[in-house]
PDB file of C-alpha atoms in Angstrom:
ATOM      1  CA  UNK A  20     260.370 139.672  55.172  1.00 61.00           C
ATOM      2  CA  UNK A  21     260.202 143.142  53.457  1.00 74.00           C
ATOM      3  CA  UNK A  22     263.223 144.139  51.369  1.00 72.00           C
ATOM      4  CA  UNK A  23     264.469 147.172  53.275  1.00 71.00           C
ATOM      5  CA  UNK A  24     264.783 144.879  55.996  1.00 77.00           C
ATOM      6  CA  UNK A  25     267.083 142.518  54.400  1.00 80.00           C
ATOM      7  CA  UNK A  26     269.109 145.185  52.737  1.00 85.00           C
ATOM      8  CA  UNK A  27     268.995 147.595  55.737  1.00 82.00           C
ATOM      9  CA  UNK A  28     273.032 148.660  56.762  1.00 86.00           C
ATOM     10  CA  UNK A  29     274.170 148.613  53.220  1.00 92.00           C
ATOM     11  CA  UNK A  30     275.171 151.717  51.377  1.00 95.00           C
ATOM     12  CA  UNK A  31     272.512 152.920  49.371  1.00 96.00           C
ATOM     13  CA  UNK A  32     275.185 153.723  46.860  1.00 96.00           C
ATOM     14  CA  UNK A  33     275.264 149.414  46.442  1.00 96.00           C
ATOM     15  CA  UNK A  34     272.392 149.517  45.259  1.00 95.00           C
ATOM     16  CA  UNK A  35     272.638 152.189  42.821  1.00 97.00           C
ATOM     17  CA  UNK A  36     275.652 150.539  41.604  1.00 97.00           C
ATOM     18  CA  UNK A  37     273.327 146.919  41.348  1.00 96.00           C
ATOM     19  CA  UNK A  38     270.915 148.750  39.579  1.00 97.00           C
ATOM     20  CA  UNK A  39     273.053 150.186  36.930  1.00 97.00           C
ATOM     21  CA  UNK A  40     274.866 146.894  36.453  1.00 97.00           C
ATOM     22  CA  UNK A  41     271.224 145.031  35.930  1.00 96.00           C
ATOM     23  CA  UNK A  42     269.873 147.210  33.846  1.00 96.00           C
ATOM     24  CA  UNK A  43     273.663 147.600  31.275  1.00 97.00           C
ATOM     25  CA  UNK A  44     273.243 151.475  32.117  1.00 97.00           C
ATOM     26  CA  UNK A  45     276.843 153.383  32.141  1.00 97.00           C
ATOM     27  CA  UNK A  46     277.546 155.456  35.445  1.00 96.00           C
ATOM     28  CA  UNK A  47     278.493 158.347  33.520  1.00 97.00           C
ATOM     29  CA  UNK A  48     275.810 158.640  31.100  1.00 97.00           C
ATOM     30  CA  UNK A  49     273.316 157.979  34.244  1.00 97.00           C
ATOM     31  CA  UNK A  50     274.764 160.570  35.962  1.00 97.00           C
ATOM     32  CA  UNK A  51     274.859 163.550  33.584  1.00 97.00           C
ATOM     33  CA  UNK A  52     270.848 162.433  32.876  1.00 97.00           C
ATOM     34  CA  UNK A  53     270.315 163.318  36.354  1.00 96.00           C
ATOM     35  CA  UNK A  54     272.409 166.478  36.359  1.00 96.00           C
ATOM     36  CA  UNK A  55     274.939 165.444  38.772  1.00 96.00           C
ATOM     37  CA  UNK A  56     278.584 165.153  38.203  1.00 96.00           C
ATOM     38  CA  UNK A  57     279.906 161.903  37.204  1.00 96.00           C
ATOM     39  CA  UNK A  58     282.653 162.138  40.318  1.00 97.00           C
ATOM     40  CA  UNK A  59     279.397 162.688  42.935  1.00 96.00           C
ATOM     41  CA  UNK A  60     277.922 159.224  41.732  1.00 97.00           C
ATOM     42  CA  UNK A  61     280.947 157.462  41.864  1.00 96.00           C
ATOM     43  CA  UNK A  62     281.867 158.926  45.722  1.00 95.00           C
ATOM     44  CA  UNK A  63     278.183 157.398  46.299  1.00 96.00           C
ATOM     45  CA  UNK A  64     278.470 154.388  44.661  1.00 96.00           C
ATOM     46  CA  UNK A  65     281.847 153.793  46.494  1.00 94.00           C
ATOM     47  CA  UNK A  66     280.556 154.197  49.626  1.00 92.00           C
ATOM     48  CA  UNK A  67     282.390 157.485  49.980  1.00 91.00           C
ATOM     49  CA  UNK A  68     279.786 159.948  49.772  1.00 95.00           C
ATOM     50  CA  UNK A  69     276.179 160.194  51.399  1.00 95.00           C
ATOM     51  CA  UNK A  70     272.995 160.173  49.272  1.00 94.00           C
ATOM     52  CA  UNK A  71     271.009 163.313  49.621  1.00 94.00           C
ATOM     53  CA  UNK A  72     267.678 163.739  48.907  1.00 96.00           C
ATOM     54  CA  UNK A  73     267.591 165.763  45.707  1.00 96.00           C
ATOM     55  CA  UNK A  74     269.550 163.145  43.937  1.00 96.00           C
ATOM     56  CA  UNK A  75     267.860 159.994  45.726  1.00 97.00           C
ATOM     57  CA  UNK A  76     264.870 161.287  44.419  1.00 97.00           C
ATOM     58  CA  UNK A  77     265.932 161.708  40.654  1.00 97.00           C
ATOM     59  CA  UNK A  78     267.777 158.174  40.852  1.00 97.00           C
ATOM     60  CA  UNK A  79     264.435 156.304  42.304  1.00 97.00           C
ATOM     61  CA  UNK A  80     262.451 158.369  39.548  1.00 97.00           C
ATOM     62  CA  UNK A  81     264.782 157.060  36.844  1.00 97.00           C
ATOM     63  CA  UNK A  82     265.408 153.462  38.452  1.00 97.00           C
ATOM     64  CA  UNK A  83     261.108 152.846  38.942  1.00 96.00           C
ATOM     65  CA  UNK A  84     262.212 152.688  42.582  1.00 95.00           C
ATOM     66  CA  UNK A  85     259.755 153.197  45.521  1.00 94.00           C
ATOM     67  CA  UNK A  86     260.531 157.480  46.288  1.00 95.00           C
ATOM     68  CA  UNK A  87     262.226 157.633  49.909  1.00 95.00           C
ATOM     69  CA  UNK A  88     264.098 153.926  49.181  1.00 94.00           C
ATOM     70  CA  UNK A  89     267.763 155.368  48.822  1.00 96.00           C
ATOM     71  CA  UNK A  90     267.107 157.913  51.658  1.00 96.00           C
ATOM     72  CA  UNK A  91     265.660 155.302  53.944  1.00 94.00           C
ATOM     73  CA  UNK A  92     268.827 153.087  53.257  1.00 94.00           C
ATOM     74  CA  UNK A  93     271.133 155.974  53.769  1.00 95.00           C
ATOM     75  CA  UNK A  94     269.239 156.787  57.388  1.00 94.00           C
ATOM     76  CA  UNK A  95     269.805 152.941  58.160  1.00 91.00           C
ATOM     77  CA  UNK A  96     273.834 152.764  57.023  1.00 91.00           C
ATOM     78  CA  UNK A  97     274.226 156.053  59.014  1.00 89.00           C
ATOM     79  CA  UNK A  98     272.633 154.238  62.365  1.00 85.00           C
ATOM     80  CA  UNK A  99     274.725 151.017  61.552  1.00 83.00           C
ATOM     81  CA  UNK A 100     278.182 153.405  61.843  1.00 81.00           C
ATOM     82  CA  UNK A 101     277.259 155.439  64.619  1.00 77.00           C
ATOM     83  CA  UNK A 102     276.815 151.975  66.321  1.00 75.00           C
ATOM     84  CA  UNK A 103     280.271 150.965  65.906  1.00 70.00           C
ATOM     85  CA  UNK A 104     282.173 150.932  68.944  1.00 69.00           C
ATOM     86  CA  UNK A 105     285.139 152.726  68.623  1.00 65.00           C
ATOM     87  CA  UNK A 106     286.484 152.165  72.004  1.00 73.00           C
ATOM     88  CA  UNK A 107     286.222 148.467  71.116  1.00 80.00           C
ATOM     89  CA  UNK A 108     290.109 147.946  70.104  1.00 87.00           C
ATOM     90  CA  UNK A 109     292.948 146.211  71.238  1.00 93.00           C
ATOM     91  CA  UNK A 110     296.027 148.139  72.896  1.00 93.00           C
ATOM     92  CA  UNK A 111     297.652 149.638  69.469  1.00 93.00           C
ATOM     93  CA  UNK A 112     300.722 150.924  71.307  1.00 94.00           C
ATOM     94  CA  UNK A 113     301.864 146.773  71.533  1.00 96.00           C
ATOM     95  CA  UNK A 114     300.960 145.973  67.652  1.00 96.00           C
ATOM     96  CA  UNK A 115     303.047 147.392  64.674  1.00 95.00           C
ATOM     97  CA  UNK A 116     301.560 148.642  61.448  1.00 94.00           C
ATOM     98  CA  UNK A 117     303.806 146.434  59.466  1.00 93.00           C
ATOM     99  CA  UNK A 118     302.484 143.404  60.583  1.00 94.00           C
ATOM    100  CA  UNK A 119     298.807 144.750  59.014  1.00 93.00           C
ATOM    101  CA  UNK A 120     300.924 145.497  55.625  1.00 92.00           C
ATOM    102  CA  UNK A 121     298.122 145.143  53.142  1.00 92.00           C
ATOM    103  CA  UNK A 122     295.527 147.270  55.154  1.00 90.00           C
ATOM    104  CA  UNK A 123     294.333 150.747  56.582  1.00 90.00           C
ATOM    105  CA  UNK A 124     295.878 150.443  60.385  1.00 90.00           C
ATOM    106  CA  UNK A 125     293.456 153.043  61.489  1.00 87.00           C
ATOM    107  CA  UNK A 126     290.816 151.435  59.890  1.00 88.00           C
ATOM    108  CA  UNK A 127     290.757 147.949  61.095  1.00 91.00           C
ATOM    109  CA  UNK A 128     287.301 146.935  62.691  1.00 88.00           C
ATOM    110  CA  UNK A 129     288.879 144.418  65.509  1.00 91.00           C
ATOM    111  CA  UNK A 130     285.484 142.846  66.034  1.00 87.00           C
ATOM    112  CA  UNK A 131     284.464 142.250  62.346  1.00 86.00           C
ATOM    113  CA  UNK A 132     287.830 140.662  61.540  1.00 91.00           C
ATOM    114  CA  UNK A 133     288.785 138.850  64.334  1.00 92.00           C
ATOM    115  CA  UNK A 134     289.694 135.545  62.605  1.00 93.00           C
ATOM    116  CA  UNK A 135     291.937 137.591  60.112  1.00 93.00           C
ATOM    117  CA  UNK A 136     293.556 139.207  63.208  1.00 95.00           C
ATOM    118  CA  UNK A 137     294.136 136.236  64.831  1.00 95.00           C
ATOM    119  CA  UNK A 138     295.597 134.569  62.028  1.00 93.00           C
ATOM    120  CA  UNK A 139     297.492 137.610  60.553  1.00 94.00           C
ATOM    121  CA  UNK A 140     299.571 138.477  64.228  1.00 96.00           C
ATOM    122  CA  UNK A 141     299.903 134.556  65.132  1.00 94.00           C
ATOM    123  CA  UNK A 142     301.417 133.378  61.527  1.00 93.00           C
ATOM    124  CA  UNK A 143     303.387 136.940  61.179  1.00 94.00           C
ATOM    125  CA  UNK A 144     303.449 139.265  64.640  1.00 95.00           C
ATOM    126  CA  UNK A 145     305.855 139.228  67.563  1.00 96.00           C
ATOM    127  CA  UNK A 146     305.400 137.057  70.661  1.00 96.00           C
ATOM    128  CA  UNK A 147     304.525 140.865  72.256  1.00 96.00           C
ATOM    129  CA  UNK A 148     301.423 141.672  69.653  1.00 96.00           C
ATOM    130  CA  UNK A 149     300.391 137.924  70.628  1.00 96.00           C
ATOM    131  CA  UNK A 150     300.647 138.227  74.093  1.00 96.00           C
ATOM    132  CA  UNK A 151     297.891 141.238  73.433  1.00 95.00           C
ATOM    133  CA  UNK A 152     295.604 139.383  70.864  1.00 95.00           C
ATOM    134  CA  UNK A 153     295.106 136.980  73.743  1.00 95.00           C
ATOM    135  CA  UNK A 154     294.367 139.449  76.173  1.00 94.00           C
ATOM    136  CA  UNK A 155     292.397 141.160  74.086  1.00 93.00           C
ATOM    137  CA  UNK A 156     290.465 138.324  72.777  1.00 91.00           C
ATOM    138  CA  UNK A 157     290.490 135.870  75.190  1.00 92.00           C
ATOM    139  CA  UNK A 158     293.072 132.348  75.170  1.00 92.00           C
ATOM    140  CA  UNK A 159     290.082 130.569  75.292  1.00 90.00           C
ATOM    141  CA  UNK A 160     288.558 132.788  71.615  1.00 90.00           C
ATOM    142  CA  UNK A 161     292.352 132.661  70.530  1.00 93.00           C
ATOM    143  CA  UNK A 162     292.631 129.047  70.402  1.00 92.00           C
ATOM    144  CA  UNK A 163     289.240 128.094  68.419  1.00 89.00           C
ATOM    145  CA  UNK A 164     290.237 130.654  65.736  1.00 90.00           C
ATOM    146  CA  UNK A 165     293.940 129.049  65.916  1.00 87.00           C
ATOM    147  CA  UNK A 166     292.016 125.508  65.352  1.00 85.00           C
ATOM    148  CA  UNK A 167     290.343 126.821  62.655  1.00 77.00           C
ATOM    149  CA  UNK A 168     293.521 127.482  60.849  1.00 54.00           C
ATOM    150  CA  UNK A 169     294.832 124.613  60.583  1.00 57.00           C
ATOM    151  CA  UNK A 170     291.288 122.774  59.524  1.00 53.00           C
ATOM    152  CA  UNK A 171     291.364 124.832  56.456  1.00 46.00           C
TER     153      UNK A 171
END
């Protein structure tokens, strides 16, 4: 199995940040050698920030990485979030932000985290936001992830 395929969906800026860490080169100093600001790195390295070409190009130069790598990553995390269903939520009018404390609301992916969902409104949500996990989810999805929680 080739590389990009195992890697393919992660931000290129991951592997910039990999790279650095391997190889005991500083962010800052990396990006000033590439004439970018140190602030445009970090957005990419956080995930915050696309990769462009100009500077994919000078960081596979400097990193001995194949030329187009970062770009073809960045194509590949851009199809993986266009993907995302964002229609594919539960009915937020029946759940309260306060019960998902220690996270972005908005920003929730319902599908990714369904077992922290489950567990989160079923140890700390009304009878009313669990009423709508199980619709949303299904009693019979509900219930395994339920079991699960008290095995571990």
């Amino acid at each position: 199995m080739k590389t990009i395929d195992i890697i393919k969906g992660i931000h290129p800026g991951k592997i910039v940040e990999r790279e650095l860490k391997k190889r005991n080169i500083n962010q800052r100093q990396f990006a000033l050698s590439l004439g970018a600001h140190p602030q445009t790195l970090g957005a990419i390295i956080k995930g915050n920030r696309r990769m462009n070409v100009d500077l994919s190009l000078k960081m596979e130069e400097k990193l001995e990485l194949e030329e187009g790598f970062l770009m073809t990553l960045q194509v590949f995390y851009d199809i993986k979030e266009a993907k995302k269903d964002s229609t594919y939520k539960p009915d937020l009018s029946k759940l309260r932000k306060g019960t998902f404390w220690d996270t972005t609301f908005d920003k929730i992916d319902w599908k990714q985290n369904k077992v922290a969902v489950v567990k989160r409104v079923f140890s700390r949500g009304t009878e009313i936001e669990q009423e709508e996990i199980i619709r949303f989810y299904g009693k019979e999805e509900v219930d395994r992830i339920k079991l699960l929680k008290h095995q571990l």
